Coordinates of C-alpha atoms and ligand atoms in Angstrom, one line a residue:
M46 CA 103.3 63.9 59.2
E47 CA 107.0 65.4 58.8
N48 CA 108.9 64.8 55.9
A49 CA 111.6 63.5 57.9
D50 CA 109.5 60.4 58.8
I51 CA 108.6 59.1 55.6
F52 CA 111.1 57.0 55.2
S53 CA 110.7 55.1 58.7
D54 CA 106.9 55.1 57.6
A55 CA 107.5 53.5 54.3
I56 CA 109.8 50.7 55.7
R57 CA 107.1 49.9 58.4
R58 CA 105.2 48.4 56.1
L59 CA 107.9 45.6 55.5
G60 CA 106.9 43.9 59.2
Q61 CA 103.4 42.6 57.9
A62 CA 104.1 41.5 54.6
S63 CA 107.4 39.6 55.6
K64 CA 105.3 37.4 57.7
I65 CA 103.2 36.4 54.7
A66 CA 106.0 36.2 52.4
Q67 CA 108.2 33.8 54.6
I68 CA 111.6 35.4 53.8
D69 CA 114.8 35.1 55.5
P70 CA 115.0 37.6 58.1
E71 CA 118.5 38.7 56.6
V72 CA 116.5 39.8 53.7
L73 CA 114.3 41.8 56.0
E74 CA 117.4 43.4 57.6
R75 CA 119.2 44.2 54.2
L76 CA 116.1 46.0 53.0
K77 CA 115.9 48.3 56.0
Y78 CA 119.1 50.5 54.7
P79 CA 119.8 51.8 51.6
R80 CA 122.6 50.8 49.6
A81 CA 124.2 53.9 48.5
S82 CA 122.9 57.8 48.9
L83 CA 124.5 60.9 47.4
Q84 CA 124.2 64.2 48.3
V85 CA 125.4 66.9 45.7
S86 CA 125.6 70.4 45.4
I87 CA 124.6 72.1 42.0
P88 CA 126.0 75.5 40.9
V89 CA 123.8 77.0 38.3
R90 CA 124.6 80.3 36.7
M91 CA 121.3 82.3 37.2
D92 CA 119.8 84.3 33.8
D93 CA 120.8 87.9 35.7
G94 CA 124.3 86.7 36.1
S95 CA 124.4 85.5 39.7
L96 CA 124.8 82.1 41.3
R97 CA 122.2 79.9 43.1
V98 CA 123.5 76.8 44.4
F99 CA 120.7 73.4 44.7
E100 CA 121.1 70.8 46.5
G101 CA 120.3 67.3 45.1
Y102 CA 119.9 63.7 45.9
R103 CA 120.3 60.2 44.2
V104 CA 119.6 57.2 46.3
R105 CA 120.4 53.7 45.0
Y106 CA 118.3 51.5 47.1
D107 CA 118.7 48.0 46.4
D108 CA 120.2 46.2 43.3
S109 CA 119.7 42.8 43.8
R110 CA 117.3 42.4 41.1
G111 CA 118.9 44.6 38.5
P112 CA 120.1 48.2 38.1
G113 CA 118.7 50.9 40.6
K114 CA 115.6 52.7 38.6
G115 CA 113.6 55.3 39.6
G116 CA 112.8 59.2 38.6
I117 CA 114.3 62.6 39.3
R118 CA 111.8 64.9 40.7
F119 CA 112.5 68.6 41.0
H120 CA 110.2 69.8 43.8
P121 CA 110.8 72.5 46.9
Q122 CA 110.1 69.4 49.3
V123 CA 112.5 67.2 48.0
S124 CA 114.8 65.9 51.1
L125 CA 117.0 63.2 51.4
D126 CA 114.5 61.2 53.6
E127 CA 112.0 61.7 50.7
V128 CA 114.0 60.4 48.1
K129 CA 115.2 57.1 50.1
A130 CA 111.5 56.3 50.7
L131 CA 110.8 57.0 46.9
A132 CA 113.7 54.7 46.1
F133 CA 112.6 52.2 48.7
W134 CA 109.2 52.1 46.8
M135 CA 110.7 52.0 43.4
T136 CA 112.4 48.7 44.6
C137 CA 109.4 47.0 45.9
K138 CA 107.6 48.5 42.5
C139 CA 109.8 46.9 40.4
A140 CA 109.8 43.7 42.0
V141 CA 105.8 43.6 41.7
V142 CA 105.7 43.8 38.2
G143 CA 108.6 41.6 38.0
I144 CA 111.1 43.6 35.7
P145 CA 114.5 42.9 36.2
F146 CA 115.6 46.2 37.9
G147 CA 116.5 47.3 41.6
G148 CA 115.1 50.5 43.4
A149 CA 116.7 54.1 43.1
K150 CA 115.5 57.6 43.1
G151 CA 116.6 61.3 42.7
G152 CA 115.4 64.8 43.4
V153 CA 116.7 68.2 43.5
T154 CA 115.2 70.9 46.2
V155 CA 113.7 73.7 43.9
N156 CA 110.7 75.0 42.6
P157 CA 111.4 74.6 38.9
K158 CA 108.1 76.9 38.0
E159 CA 110.5 79.9 39.4
L160 CA 113.0 79.0 37.0
S161 CA 113.4 80.2 33.3
R162 CA 114.0 77.4 30.5
L163 CA 117.6 78.1 30.0
E164 CA 117.9 78.0 33.7
L165 CA 116.2 74.8 34.1
E166 CA 118.2 73.4 31.2
R167 CA 121.6 74.3 33.1
L168 CA 120.2 73.0 36.4
S169 CA 119.5 69.7 34.6
R170 CA 123.0 69.4 32.9
S171 CA 124.4 70.3 36.1
F172 CA 122.5 67.9 38.3
I173 CA 123.6 65.0 35.8
R174 CA 127.7 66.0 35.8
Q175 CA 127.4 65.9 39.9
I176 CA 126.1 62.3 40.0
A177 CA 127.6 61.0 36.6
D178 CA 129.9 58.7 38.6
F179 CA 126.8 57.0 40.6
I180 CA 124.7 56.4 37.5
G181 CA 124.5 54.4 34.2
P182 CA 122.8 51.9 32.0
E183 CA 124.0 48.9 34.0
T184 CA 124.0 50.6 37.5
D185 CA 121.6 53.1 38.2
V186 CA 118.8 54.1 35.2
P187 CA 117.0 57.4 36.1
A188 CA 113.6 58.7 34.4
P189 CA 111.2 61.5 34.7
D190 CA 109.1 62.0 38.2
V191 CA 107.3 65.1 39.9
Y192 CA 107.7 68.2 37.6
T193 CA 110.4 66.7 35.2
N194 CA 109.5 65.7 31.7
A195 CA 110.8 64.2 28.3
M196 CA 112.8 67.3 27.7
I197 CA 114.7 67.4 30.8
M198 CA 115.6 63.5 30.2
G199 CA 116.9 64.4 27.0
W200 CA 118.9 67.0 28.4
M201 CA 120.2 64.8 30.9
M202 CA 121.0 61.7 28.3
D203 CA 122.9 64.4 26.5
E204 CA 125.4 65.6 29.3
Y205 CA 125.8 61.9 30.2
S206 CA 126.3 61.2 26.6
K207 CA 129.0 63.9 26.4
L208 CA 130.7 63.3 29.4
R209 CA 131.2 59.4 28.5
R210 CA 131.9 60.6 24.9
Q211 CA 129.5 58.1 23.0
R212 CA 125.7 58.4 22.6
M213 CA 124.2 56.4 25.7
P214 CA 120.6 56.4 25.4
A215 CA 120.0 53.6 28.1
V216 CA 121.3 55.5 30.8
I217 CA 118.0 57.3 31.1
T218 CA 114.6 56.5 30.4
G219 CA 111.4 58.6 29.4
K220 CA 113.2 60.6 26.8
P221 CA 111.7 62.4 23.6
I222 CA 110.6 59.6 21.1
P223 CA 113.5 61.4 18.5
L224 CA 115.9 60.8 21.0
G225 CA 115.5 57.1 21.8
G226 CA 112.3 57.5 24.0
S227 CA 109.8 54.6 23.7
L228 CA 106.4 55.0 22.3
G229 CA 103.8 54.9 24.8
R230 CA 106.3 56.0 27.7
D231 CA 104.3 59.2 28.1
D232 CA 100.6 57.7 29.4
A233 CA 102.3 54.6 30.7
T234 CA 101.6 55.4 34.3
G235 CA 98.2 56.4 34.0
R236 CA 97.6 53.5 31.4
G237 CA 98.9 50.9 34.1
A238 CA 96.4 52.2 36.8
Y239 CA 93.6 52.2 34.2
Y240 CA 94.4 48.5 33.5
C241 CA 94.3 47.8 37.0
I242 CA 90.8 49.6 37.6
K243 CA 89.5 47.7 34.2
E244 CA 90.7 44.3 36.3
L245 CA 88.6 45.6 39.3
E246 CA 85.6 46.6 37.2
S247 CA 85.4 42.8 35.9
R248 CA 85.8 41.4 38.9
R249 CA 83.0 43.5 40.8
N250 CA 80.7 44.0 37.8
W251 CA 80.9 47.7 37.7
Q252 CA 78.9 49.6 35.2
P253 CA 81.3 52.7 34.1
S254 CA 78.4 55.0 33.5
E255 CA 77.4 54.4 37.3
M256 CA 81.1 55.2 38.6
R257 CA 82.0 58.5 39.8
V258 CA 85.6 59.1 39.9
A259 CA 87.5 62.3 41.7
V260 CA 91.4 62.5 40.6
Q261 CA 93.6 64.6 43.0
G262 CA 96.5 66.4 40.9
F263 CA 96.2 66.7 37.3
G264 CA 99.6 65.8 36.3
N265 CA 101.1 63.2 33.6
A266 CA 99.6 60.3 35.4
G267 CA 96.3 61.8 36.8
Q268 CA 95.2 63.4 33.2
H269 CA 96.2 60.1 31.4
V270 CA 94.0 58.0 33.9
A271 CA 91.2 60.6 33.6
Q272 CA 91.2 60.2 30.0
L273 CA 91.1 56.9 29.7
L274 CA 88.4 56.5 32.0
H275 CA 86.4 59.1 30.6
K276 CA 86.6 57.3 27.1
D277 CA 85.2 54.1 28.7
G278 CA 81.9 56.1 30.4
Y279 CA 83.5 56.8 34.0
K280 CA 82.0 59.9 35.2
V281 CA 84.9 62.0 36.4
V282 CA 83.6 64.3 38.7
A283 CA 86.4 66.2 40.3
V284 CA 90.0 67.3 39.6
S285 CA 92.4 69.2 41.0
D286 CA 96.1 70.9 40.9
S287 CA 98.3 72.6 43.4
Q288 CA 96.3 75.8 43.0
G289 CA 92.5 74.1 43.9
A290 CA 90.2 71.4 42.8
I291 CA 86.5 71.6 40.4
Y292 CA 83.4 69.2 41.2
Q293 CA 80.9 68.8 38.4
P294 CA 78.2 66.2 39.6
D295 CA 77.4 65.1 36.2
G296 CA 81.3 64.9 35.2
F297 CA 83.4 66.7 32.9
D298 CA 84.6 66.5 29.5
V299 CA 87.9 65.4 30.3
P300 CA 89.6 66.1 26.8
S301 CA 88.3 69.9 27.3
L302 CA 89.7 69.8 30.8
I303 CA 93.2 68.7 29.6
Y304 CA 93.4 71.1 26.8
M305 CA 92.3 74.2 29.1
K306 CA 94.7 73.0 31.8
N307 CA 97.5 72.4 29.5
E308 CA 96.9 76.0 27.5
S309 CA 97.0 77.5 30.6
R310 CA 99.5 75.5 32.7
R311 CA 96.7 75.8 35.4
L312 CA 93.7 74.3 36.3
K313 CA 92.7 77.6 37.7
A314 CA 91.8 78.7 34.2
V315 CA 88.7 76.5 34.1
Y316 CA 87.2 78.2 37.0
C317 CA 88.5 81.8 36.3
D318 CA 86.6 84.1 34.7
G319 CA 86.4 84.9 30.9
S320 CA 86.8 83.4 27.8
V321 CA 87.4 79.5 27.8
C322 CA 86.8 79.4 31.6
E323 CA 83.2 80.2 31.3
S324 CA 82.4 77.4 29.0
V325 CA 82.8 74.8 32.2
H326 CA 80.3 74.8 34.4
A327 CA 82.1 73.5 38.1
E328 CA 82.0 74.2 41.7
K329 CA 85.3 75.4 42.8
I330 CA 86.4 73.2 46.3
S331 CA 89.4 73.0 47.7
N332 CA 91.9 69.6 47.4
A333 CA 91.2 68.6 51.0
E334 CA 87.5 68.5 49.9
L335 CA 88.0 66.7 46.7
L336 CA 89.6 63.6 48.9
E337 CA 86.3 63.9 51.0
L338 CA 83.9 63.6 48.1
D339 CA 81.3 61.0 48.1
V340 CA 82.3 59.0 45.2
D341 CA 83.1 55.5 43.8
L342 CA 86.8 55.6 43.0
L343 CA 89.3 58.2 44.5
I344 CA 92.8 58.3 42.9
P345 CA 95.2 60.5 44.8
A346 CA 97.8 61.2 41.8
A347 CA 99.9 64.3 43.5
L348 CA 102.3 63.7 46.1
E349 CA 103.0 61.8 48.8
N350 CA 101.2 62.1 52.4
Q351 CA 97.7 63.3 51.3
I352 CA 95.6 60.7 53.6
T353 CA 96.6 61.0 56.7
A354 CA 95.3 60.2 60.5
E355 CA 93.9 63.8 60.3
N356 CA 91.6 63.6 57.4
A357 CA 91.3 59.2 57.0
E358 CA 87.9 59.1 58.9
H359 CA 86.3 61.0 56.8
I360 CA 87.1 59.7 53.5
K361 CA 84.1 58.2 51.8
A362 CA 85.4 56.4 48.5
P363 CA 85.2 52.7 49.2
V364 CA 87.9 52.2 46.4
I365 CA 91.3 54.3 46.2
I366 CA 93.7 53.8 43.0
E367 CA 97.1 55.1 44.5
V368 CA 98.4 56.8 41.2
A369 CA 101.1 58.9 43.5
N370 CA 103.8 57.6 45.1
G371 CA 103.0 56.9 49.1
P372 CA 99.5 59.5 49.2
I373 CA 98.3 57.3 52.3
T374 CA 100.2 57.0 55.6
S375 CA 100.3 53.8 57.2
E376 CA 98.0 55.2 59.9
A377 CA 95.6 56.2 57.5
D378 CA 95.9 52.8 55.8
E379 CA 94.9 51.3 59.3
I380 CA 91.7 53.4 59.4
L381 CA 90.8 53.0 55.9
G382 CA 91.4 49.3 56.2
R383 CA 88.8 49.3 58.9
K384 CA 86.5 51.2 57.4
G385 CA 86.4 48.3 54.6
A386 CA 88.1 50.6 51.7
L387 CA 90.0 48.5 49.1
I388 CA 93.4 50.2 48.1
V389 CA 95.3 49.5 45.2
P390 CA 98.5 50.4 46.5
D391 CA 101.2 52.5 44.5
I392 CA 103.6 49.8 43.8
L393 CA 101.2 48.0 41.7
A394 CA 98.8 51.0 40.8
N395 CA 101.4 53.4 39.6
A396 CA 104.2 50.8 37.8
G397 CA 103.1 51.1 34.3
G398 CA 105.5 54.1 33.9
V399 CA 108.5 52.1 35.3
T400 CA 107.6 49.1 33.2
V401 CA 107.7 51.2 30.1
S402 CA 110.8 52.7 31.2
Y403 CA 112.0 48.7 31.2
F404 CA 111.0 48.8 27.9
E405 CA 112.4 51.8 26.7
W406 CA 115.6 50.5 28.0
V407 CA 115.6 47.5 26.2
Q408 CA 115.0 49.1 23.3
N409 CA 117.9 51.0 23.6
K410 CA 120.0 48.4 24.3
A411 CA 119.0 46.6 21.2
G412 CA 118.8 49.5 19.1
Y413 CA 115.3 47.9 17.6
Y414 CA 112.2 50.0 18.4
W415 CA 108.6 48.7 18.8
S416 CA 105.2 49.9 17.9
L417 CA 102.6 51.7 20.1
E418 CA 100.5 48.3 19.8
E419 CA 103.5 46.1 21.1
V420 CA 104.1 48.5 23.8
H421 CA 100.4 48.6 24.8
E422 CA 99.9 44.8 24.5
K423 CA 103.3 43.8 26.6
L424 CA 102.3 46.5 29.4
H425 CA 98.8 45.0 29.4
T426 CA 100.2 41.5 30.1
I427 CA 102.5 42.4 32.8
M428 CA 99.6 44.7 34.6
V429 CA 97.0 42.0 34.3
R430 CA 99.3 39.0 35.3
E431 CA 101.0 40.9 38.3
F432 CA 97.4 42.5 39.5
G433 CA 95.7 38.8 39.2
N434 CA 98.6 37.7 41.2
V435 CA 98.4 40.3 44.1
Y436 CA 94.8 39.7 44.1
E437 CA 94.9 36.1 44.5
L438 CA 97.5 36.4 47.3
M439 CA 95.6 39.0 48.9
T440 CA 92.6 36.8 49.0
D441 CA 94.3 33.6 49.9
E442 CA 96.0 35.4 53.1
Q443 CA 92.8 37.1 53.9
T444 CA 95.0 40.3 54.0
D445 CA 94.8 43.8 52.3
M446 CA 96.1 44.6 48.7
R447 CA 99.1 46.5 50.2
T448 CA 100.4 43.8 52.3
A449 CA 99.9 41.5 49.5
A450 CA 101.8 43.6 47.1
Y451 CA 104.8 44.0 49.5
A452 CA 104.8 40.1 50.2
L453 CA 105.0 39.5 46.4
A454 CA 107.7 42.1 46.0
L455 CA 109.5 40.6 49.1
R456 CA 109.4 37.0 47.9
R457 CA 111.0 38.4 44.4
I458 CA 113.7 40.4 46.2
G459 CA 114.3 37.8 48.8
A460 CA 114.8 35.3 46.5
A461 CA 117.6 37.3 44.7
I462 CA 119.3 38.1 48.0
S463 CA 119.2 34.4 49.2
A464 CA 120.4 33.0 46.0
H465 CA 124.0 34.3 47.0
G466 CA 123.7 32.6 50.1
T467 CA 122.1 33.6 53.4
G468 CA 123.4 32.9 57.3
S469 CA 121.5 29.7 57.6
Y470 CA 123.0 28.4 54.4
F471 CA 126.6 29.6 55.6
S472 CA 126.0 28.1 58.9
S473 CA 124.6 24.7 57.6
D474 CA 127.6 21.9 57.2
E475 CA 125.4 20.4 54.4
A476 CA 126.8 20.5 51.2
Ligands
LIG585 N1 108.9 58.3 38.6 C1 108.2 57.0 38.2 C2 107.7 56.5 39.4 O1 108.0 56.7 40.2 C3 108.6 56.4 36.9 C4 110.0 55.9 37.1 C5 111.0 55.1 36.2 O2 110.4 55.0 34.8 O3 112.1 54.7 36.3 O4 107.4 55.3 39.4

C-alpha cells in the first residue's frame, strides 16, 4: 500500500465499530478529520557548514478528551498522510486505555542514522522552535516514537523551556529520568504488550515453554516484550531489524541478543563473521520470511503496513500482537480474520507507552515522583482492566478484538463530544 492511502485505510476501521458503539453520527463525522495539521520546514546547519532543510509535521487529531498526545518520529518515510493516520490511532489508543488525552503525532522526514549527534541535536531543537506555538502541556504533549529517544526528548523539553523562559517538563514525555522522566517509561510499551499476552495466557491456558514467538523489529518495544516473555519461559525463536532476521528453533537467549544488538547497533552483528557473532547459532532469514514462520505468537514491532493483502494468506501464527502502530492493513485484517487468527490490536497492545507517558505528565505537574513499583502496578491495573473490557465486548458482540477496541474508544470519545450537545439535542425542544 502506498503511504498516501494509509490515512484512509486507518479511517475505514471506524465504520464497523461505530455500529457496535452506537454513537451519534455526528461523532463519526467529526472523527473523519484531524482538528489541526501543521507542516513546517526545519533548516539545519550541517557539520560541514552547509544548510539542509527538512520537512516536519505535527497533527492534533482530536482533543475532546484532553490535550493531544503522541510521539514524534524521525524516519525517511514520514509524510503528512502517515502522521495523520498515526495521530488518529493515538486518539483511539488514549480512549481505549481511558487516559485523559486526545491524539496527536509528529514526524520529520529524515534518516537520523545519517546525521552526526550534533546535527541530530540541532534538528531536534529546530523542530521544536517551529512547532512551539502548536504544542504545550495543556494543548499537545509529544513523546518518543520510531528513531527518537529520551535524549532527544530532553533536548526538546529544554528548547521549549528556553522559549517560554521557564522550566516546563510537562510539555513532553519520555524524557531522561534526571530531567523529569518517569521511572518505567523506557520499557512501558513492551511491558503493556506483555501484560496483554499474560491475560491471553491465563484465558487460553498457555504453557510458556511451549509458546514459540517471532518478533519483527528489535527496537525499544520489540526488545522489551521479547525480554519479558523470555524471562517467563517463552521461546523467542526469531527476531529481526531493518537489516534482516535471525531464526533459531530452540529459542534465543534474549538478553545476549539485546546486548549484541545494542553493542553493534545492528542485529547483523549476531550473524556476521567473527568474535561475538559466532557465539550465537542462528539461521539468517529475511524479514518477510520471519512474518510467515510457523510460530504460536507473532509480534510485529517495527513499522506500519507489514502484513498486507499480498502476504496475509501466508501468515501462519494463530495469535498476533500488534506492538507497532498499524502493521496490518484493513484488507489483510479481513484475510486473517477469515483464517481465524486472533489479533490484539495496536491501540490496545502498544498502549502501555502512552499510559506511562500519562503518568510522567501527572508527576511533572504534581512535582512528585513515583517509585518503579508504583508505575508498574498502575500500568498493570489499567492494561488488565482495559484488556478485559475489550475482550468482553469482543465476546458479547461476537466480533474481532480490533472492532471491539475501536467500539470502546468510540464510546468514550463519543461521550465527550456528545456532552457538549449534538444535532439531536439541539434540534429537540425538550428542556
Ligand atoms: N509513540 C508512542 C505510541 O505510538 C508513545 C506516545 C506517547 O507516549 O505519547 O504510542
